[in-house]
Coordinates of C-alpha atoms and ligand atoms in Angstrom, one line a residue:
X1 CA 69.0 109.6 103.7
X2 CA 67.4 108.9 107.1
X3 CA 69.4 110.2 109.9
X4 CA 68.8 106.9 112.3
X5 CA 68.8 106.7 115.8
X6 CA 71.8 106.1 117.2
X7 CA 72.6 105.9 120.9
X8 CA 73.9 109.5 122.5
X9 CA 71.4 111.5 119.7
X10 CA 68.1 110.2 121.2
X11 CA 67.8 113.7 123.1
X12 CA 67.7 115.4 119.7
X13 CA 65.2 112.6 118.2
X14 CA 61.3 113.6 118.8
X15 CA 59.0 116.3 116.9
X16 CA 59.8 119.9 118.4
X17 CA 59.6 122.8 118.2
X18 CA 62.3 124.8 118.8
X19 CA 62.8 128.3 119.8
X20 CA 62.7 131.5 117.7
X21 CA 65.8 131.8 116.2
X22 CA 66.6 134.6 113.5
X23 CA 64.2 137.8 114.5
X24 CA 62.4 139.8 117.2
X25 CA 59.3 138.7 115.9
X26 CA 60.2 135.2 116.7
X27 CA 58.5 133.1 119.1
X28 CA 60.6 131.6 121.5
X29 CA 58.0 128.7 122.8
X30 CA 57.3 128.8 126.4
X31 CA 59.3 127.8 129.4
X32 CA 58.1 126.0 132.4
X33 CA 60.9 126.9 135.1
X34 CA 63.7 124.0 135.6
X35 CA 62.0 122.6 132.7
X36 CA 61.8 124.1 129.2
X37 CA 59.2 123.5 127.3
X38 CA 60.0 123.6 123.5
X39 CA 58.8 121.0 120.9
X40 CA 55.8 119.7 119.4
X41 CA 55.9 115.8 120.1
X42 CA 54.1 113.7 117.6
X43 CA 52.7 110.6 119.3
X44 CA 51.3 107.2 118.0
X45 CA 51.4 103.8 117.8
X46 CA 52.3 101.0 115.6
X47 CA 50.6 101.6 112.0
X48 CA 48.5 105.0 113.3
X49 CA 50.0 106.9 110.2
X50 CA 52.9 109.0 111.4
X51 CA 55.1 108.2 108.5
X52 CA 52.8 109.0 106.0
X53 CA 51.3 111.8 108.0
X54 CA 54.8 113.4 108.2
X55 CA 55.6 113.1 104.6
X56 CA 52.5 114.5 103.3
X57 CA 52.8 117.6 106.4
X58 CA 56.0 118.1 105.3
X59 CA 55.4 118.4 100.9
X60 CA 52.3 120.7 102.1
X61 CA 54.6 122.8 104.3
X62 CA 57.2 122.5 101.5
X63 CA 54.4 124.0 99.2
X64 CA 53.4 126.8 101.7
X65 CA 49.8 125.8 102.3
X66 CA 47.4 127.3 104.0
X67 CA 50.5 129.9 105.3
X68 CA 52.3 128.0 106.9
X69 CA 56.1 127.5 105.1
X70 CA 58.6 124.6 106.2
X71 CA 62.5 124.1 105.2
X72 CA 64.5 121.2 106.3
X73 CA 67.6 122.1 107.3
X74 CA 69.2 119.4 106.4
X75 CA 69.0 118.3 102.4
X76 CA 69.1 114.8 103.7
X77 CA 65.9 115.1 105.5
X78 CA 64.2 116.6 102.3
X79 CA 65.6 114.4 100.2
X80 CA 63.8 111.4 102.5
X81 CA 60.4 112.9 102.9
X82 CA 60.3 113.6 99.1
X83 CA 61.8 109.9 98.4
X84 CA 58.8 108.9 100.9
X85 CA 55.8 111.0 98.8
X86 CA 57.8 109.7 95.5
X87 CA 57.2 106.2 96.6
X88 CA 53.5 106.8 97.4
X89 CA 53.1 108.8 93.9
X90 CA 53.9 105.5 92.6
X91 CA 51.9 103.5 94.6
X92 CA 53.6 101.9 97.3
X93 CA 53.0 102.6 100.9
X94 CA 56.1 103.2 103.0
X95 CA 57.3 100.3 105.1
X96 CA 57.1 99.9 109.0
X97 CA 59.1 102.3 110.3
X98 CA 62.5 100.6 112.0
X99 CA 64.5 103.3 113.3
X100 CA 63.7 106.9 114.6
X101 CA 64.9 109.6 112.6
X102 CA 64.7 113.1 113.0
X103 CA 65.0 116.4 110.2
X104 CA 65.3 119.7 111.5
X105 CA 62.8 121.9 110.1
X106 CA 62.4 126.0 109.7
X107 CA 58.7 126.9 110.1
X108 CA 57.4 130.0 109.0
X109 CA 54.2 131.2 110.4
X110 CA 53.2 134.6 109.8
X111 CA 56.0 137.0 111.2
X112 CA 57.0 134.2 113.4
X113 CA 59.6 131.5 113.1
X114 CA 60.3 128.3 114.4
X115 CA 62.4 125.8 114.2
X116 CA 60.3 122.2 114.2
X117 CA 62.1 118.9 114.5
X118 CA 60.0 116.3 112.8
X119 CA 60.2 112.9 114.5
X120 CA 59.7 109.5 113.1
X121 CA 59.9 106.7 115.6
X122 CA 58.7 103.1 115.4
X123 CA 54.9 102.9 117.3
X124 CA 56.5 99.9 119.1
X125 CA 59.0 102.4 120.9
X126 CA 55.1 104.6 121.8
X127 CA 53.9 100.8 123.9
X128 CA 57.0 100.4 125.5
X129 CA 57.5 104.0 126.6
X130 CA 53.7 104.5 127.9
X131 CA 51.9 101.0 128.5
X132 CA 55.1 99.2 129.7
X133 CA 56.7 101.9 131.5
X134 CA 60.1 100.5 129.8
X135 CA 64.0 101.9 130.7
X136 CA 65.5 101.1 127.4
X137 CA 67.0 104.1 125.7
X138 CA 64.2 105.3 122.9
X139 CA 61.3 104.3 125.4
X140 CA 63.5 106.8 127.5
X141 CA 64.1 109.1 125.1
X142 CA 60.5 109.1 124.2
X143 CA 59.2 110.4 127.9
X144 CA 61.8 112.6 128.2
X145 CA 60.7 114.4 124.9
X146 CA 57.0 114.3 125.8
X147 CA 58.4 116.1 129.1
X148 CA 59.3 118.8 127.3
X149 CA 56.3 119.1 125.2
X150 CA 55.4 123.0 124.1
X151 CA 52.5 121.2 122.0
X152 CA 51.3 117.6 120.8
X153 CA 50.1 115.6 117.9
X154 CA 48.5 112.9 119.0
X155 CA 48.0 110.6 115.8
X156 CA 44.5 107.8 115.7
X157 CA 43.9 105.5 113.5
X158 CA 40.3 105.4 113.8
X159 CA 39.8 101.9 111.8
X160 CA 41.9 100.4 114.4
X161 CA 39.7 102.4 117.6
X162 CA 37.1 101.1 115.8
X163 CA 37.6 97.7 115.5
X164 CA 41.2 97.1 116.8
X165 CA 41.6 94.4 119.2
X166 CA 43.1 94.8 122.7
X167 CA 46.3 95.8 122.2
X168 CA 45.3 98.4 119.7
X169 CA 42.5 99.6 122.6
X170 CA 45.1 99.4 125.3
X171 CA 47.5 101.4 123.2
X172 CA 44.7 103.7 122.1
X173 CA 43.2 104.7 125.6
X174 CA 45.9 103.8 128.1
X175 CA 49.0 104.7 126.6
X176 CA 47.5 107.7 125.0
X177 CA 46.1 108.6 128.2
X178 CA 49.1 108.0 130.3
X179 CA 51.5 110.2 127.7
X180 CA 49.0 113.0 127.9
X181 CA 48.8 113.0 131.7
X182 CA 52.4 113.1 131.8
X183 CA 52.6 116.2 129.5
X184 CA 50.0 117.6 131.2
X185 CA 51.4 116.7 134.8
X186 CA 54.7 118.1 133.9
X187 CA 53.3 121.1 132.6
X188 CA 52.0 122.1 135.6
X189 CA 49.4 125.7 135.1
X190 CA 51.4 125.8 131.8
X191 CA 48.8 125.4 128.9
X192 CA 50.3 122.8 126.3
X193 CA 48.0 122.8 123.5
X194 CA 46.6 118.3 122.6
X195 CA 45.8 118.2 118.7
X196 CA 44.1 115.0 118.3
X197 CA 44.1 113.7 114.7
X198 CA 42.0 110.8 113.0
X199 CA 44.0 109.7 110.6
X200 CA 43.5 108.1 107.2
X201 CA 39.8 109.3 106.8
X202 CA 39.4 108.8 103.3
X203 CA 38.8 105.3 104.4
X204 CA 37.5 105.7 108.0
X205 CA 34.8 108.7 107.7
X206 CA 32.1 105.7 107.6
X207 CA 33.6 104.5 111.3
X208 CA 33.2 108.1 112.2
X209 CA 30.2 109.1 110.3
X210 CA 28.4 106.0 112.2
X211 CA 29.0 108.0 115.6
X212 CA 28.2 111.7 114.8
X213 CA 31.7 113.9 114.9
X214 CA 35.0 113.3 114.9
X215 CA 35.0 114.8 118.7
X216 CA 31.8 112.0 119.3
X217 CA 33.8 109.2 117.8
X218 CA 36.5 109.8 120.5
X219 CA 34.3 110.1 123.1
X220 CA 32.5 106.7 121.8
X221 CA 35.5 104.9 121.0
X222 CA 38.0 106.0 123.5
X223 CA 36.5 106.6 126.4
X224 CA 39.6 106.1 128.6
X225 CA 41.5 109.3 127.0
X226 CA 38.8 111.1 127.3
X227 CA 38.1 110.5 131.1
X228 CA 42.2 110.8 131.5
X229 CA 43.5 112.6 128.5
X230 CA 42.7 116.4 129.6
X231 CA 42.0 119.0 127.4
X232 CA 42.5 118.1 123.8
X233 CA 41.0 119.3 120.2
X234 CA 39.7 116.9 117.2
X235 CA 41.1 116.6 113.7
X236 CA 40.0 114.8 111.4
X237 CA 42.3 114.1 108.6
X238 CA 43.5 112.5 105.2
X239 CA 47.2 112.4 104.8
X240 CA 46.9 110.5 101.3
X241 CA 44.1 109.6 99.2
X242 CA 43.6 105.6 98.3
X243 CA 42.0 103.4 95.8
X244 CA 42.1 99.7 94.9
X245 CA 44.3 98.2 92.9
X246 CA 43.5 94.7 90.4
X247 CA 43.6 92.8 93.5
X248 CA 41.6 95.0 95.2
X249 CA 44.7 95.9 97.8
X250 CA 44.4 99.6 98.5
X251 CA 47.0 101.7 97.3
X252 CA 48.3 105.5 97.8
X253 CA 46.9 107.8 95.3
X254 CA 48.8 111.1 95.6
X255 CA 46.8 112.9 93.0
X256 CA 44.5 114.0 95.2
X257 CA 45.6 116.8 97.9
X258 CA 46.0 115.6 101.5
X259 CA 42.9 116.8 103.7
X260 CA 42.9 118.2 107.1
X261 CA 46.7 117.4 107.9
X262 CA 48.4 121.0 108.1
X263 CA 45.0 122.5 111.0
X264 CA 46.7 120.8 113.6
X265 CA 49.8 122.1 113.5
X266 CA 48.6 125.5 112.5
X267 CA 46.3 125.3 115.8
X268 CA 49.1 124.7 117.9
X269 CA 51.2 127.4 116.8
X270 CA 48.6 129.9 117.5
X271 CA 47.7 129.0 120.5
X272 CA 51.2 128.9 121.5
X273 CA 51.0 132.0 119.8
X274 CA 48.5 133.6 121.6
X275 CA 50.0 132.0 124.4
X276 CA 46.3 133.3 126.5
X277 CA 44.4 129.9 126.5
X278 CA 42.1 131.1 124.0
X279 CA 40.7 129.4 121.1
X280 CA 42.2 129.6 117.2
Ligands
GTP301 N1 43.9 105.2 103.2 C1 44.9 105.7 103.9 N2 45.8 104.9 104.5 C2 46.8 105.4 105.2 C3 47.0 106.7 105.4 N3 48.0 106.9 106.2 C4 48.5 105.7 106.4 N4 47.8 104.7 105.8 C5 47.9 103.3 105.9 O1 48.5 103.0 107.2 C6 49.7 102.3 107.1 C7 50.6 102.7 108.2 O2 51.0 104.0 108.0 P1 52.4 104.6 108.5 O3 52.5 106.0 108.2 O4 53.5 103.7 108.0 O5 52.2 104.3 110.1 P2 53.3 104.5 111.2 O6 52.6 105.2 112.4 O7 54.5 105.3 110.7 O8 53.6 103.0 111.6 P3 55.0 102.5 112.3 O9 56.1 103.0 111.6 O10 54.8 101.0 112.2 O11 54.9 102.9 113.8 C8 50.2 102.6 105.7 O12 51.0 101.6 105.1 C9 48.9 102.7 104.9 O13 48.4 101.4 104.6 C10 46.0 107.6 104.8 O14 46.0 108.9 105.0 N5 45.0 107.1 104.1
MG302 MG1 56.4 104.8 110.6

């Protein structure tokens, strides 16, 4: 089961991507002097999807879609991303994530290999780390992680951008924007590659259909990131399919494969592959 948070394990907690560790042809992420560099950090806040987003990544990498192969190392960690996709097969969404969790995942890419540590953190633990500047331990944790960034999800629900009130907005475009200027800050000349993804667009492509793109919707919605965010690149994405049930409450339909979730990863990893600042 889920492998919580406990104190002392927090610096093993958050998305990354490790380095190379069987072949020649592995990619050993990059290294910016005292500070190494070597994880992909998933971040967002309370409700933006990274549960769901995570499960469905990890069944598609599971499957090997679109080439990209995934392995938990730990059974544990399979066994609570397929209990998670189980539970949306039959039609329940998975609750509010309480404590962060962490599997240890073998990515296969090509000739290369990685190892990817899939992070699942409460969005509560996102505000206090980057609106409210907090010292608790996983606020902590969370920065430190993010300072060792070798690439980053950045996870958006866009209902919520939409429409969400002030928190949601100062979530959205400060704490977004202060995490990614941090990365960026700490990376120094180092590129480190922003995936931005719209989450849960099987039920937000009107919000985003109403502004043009998905790159126009951010630029309309969350102006703040964009003015303080750097560089980033625009998914759009459907982690799980949904329909109404009886009482017209929506509800996961899994029969239906995920759209758009496995491009940002694979962007990443080839621009980390290319490692030239070039476009995938
Ligand atoms: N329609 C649709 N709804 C989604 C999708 N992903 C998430 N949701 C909805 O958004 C809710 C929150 O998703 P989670 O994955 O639990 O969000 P989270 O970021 O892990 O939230 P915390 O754990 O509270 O930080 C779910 O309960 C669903 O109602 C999606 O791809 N499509
Ligand atoms: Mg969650």
């Amino acid at each position: 089961m889920t492998q919580a948070f406990e104190s002392g394990e927090n610096m093993r907690l958050f998305a990354g991507a490790g380095q190379a560790q069987t072949d020649a042809a592995s990619q050993s992420l990059t290294d910016s002097g005292s500070q190494p560099r070597d994880r992909v950090v998933i971040l967002g806040r309370r409700g933006a999807g990274k549960t769901v987003y995570l499960a469905r990544l990890y069944e598609a990498l599971w499957q090997n879609r679109e080439g990209l192969l995934a392995r938990a190392m730990d059974g544990r960690a399979h066994q609570r991303f397929m209990e998670l996709v189980a539970m949306m097969e039959a039609g329940q969404w998975p609750e509010a994530t309480l404590a962060q969790s962490w599997s240890n995942l073998e990515i296969r890419y090509g000739a290369r290999q990685w190892m990817l540590w899939a992070l699942d953190y409460p969005g509560e633990v996102f505000r206090r780390a980057f609106v409210e500047n907090a010292q608790d331990e996983a606020a902590t944790a969370l920065r430190t992680h993010v300072d060792k960034a070798a690439a980053v999800l950045v996870l958006v629900d866009p209902v919520t951008a939409a429409r969400g009130g002030v928190e949601a907005t100062v979530d959205a475009e400060f704490g977004l924007s202060a995490a990614l200027r941090r990365v960026h800050t700490a990376a120094g000349s180092q590129e480190v590659p922003v995936a931005l993804v719209l989450t849960k667009c099987d039920i937000a492509l009107g919000h985003i259909r109403e502004v043009g793109t998905a790159r126009a919707f951010v630029d309309h919605h969350l102006p703040g990131l964009v003015r303080d965010g750097g560089d980033f690149r625009v998914f759009a994405a459907s982690a799980v399919r949904s329909r109404p049930d009886a009482l017209g409450q929506l509800r996961p339909a899994t029969d239906k494969d995920p759209l758009g979730i496995v491009e940002p990863l694979q962007w990443c990893l080839k621009r980390l592959a290319r490692g030239d600042g070039g476009d995938a």
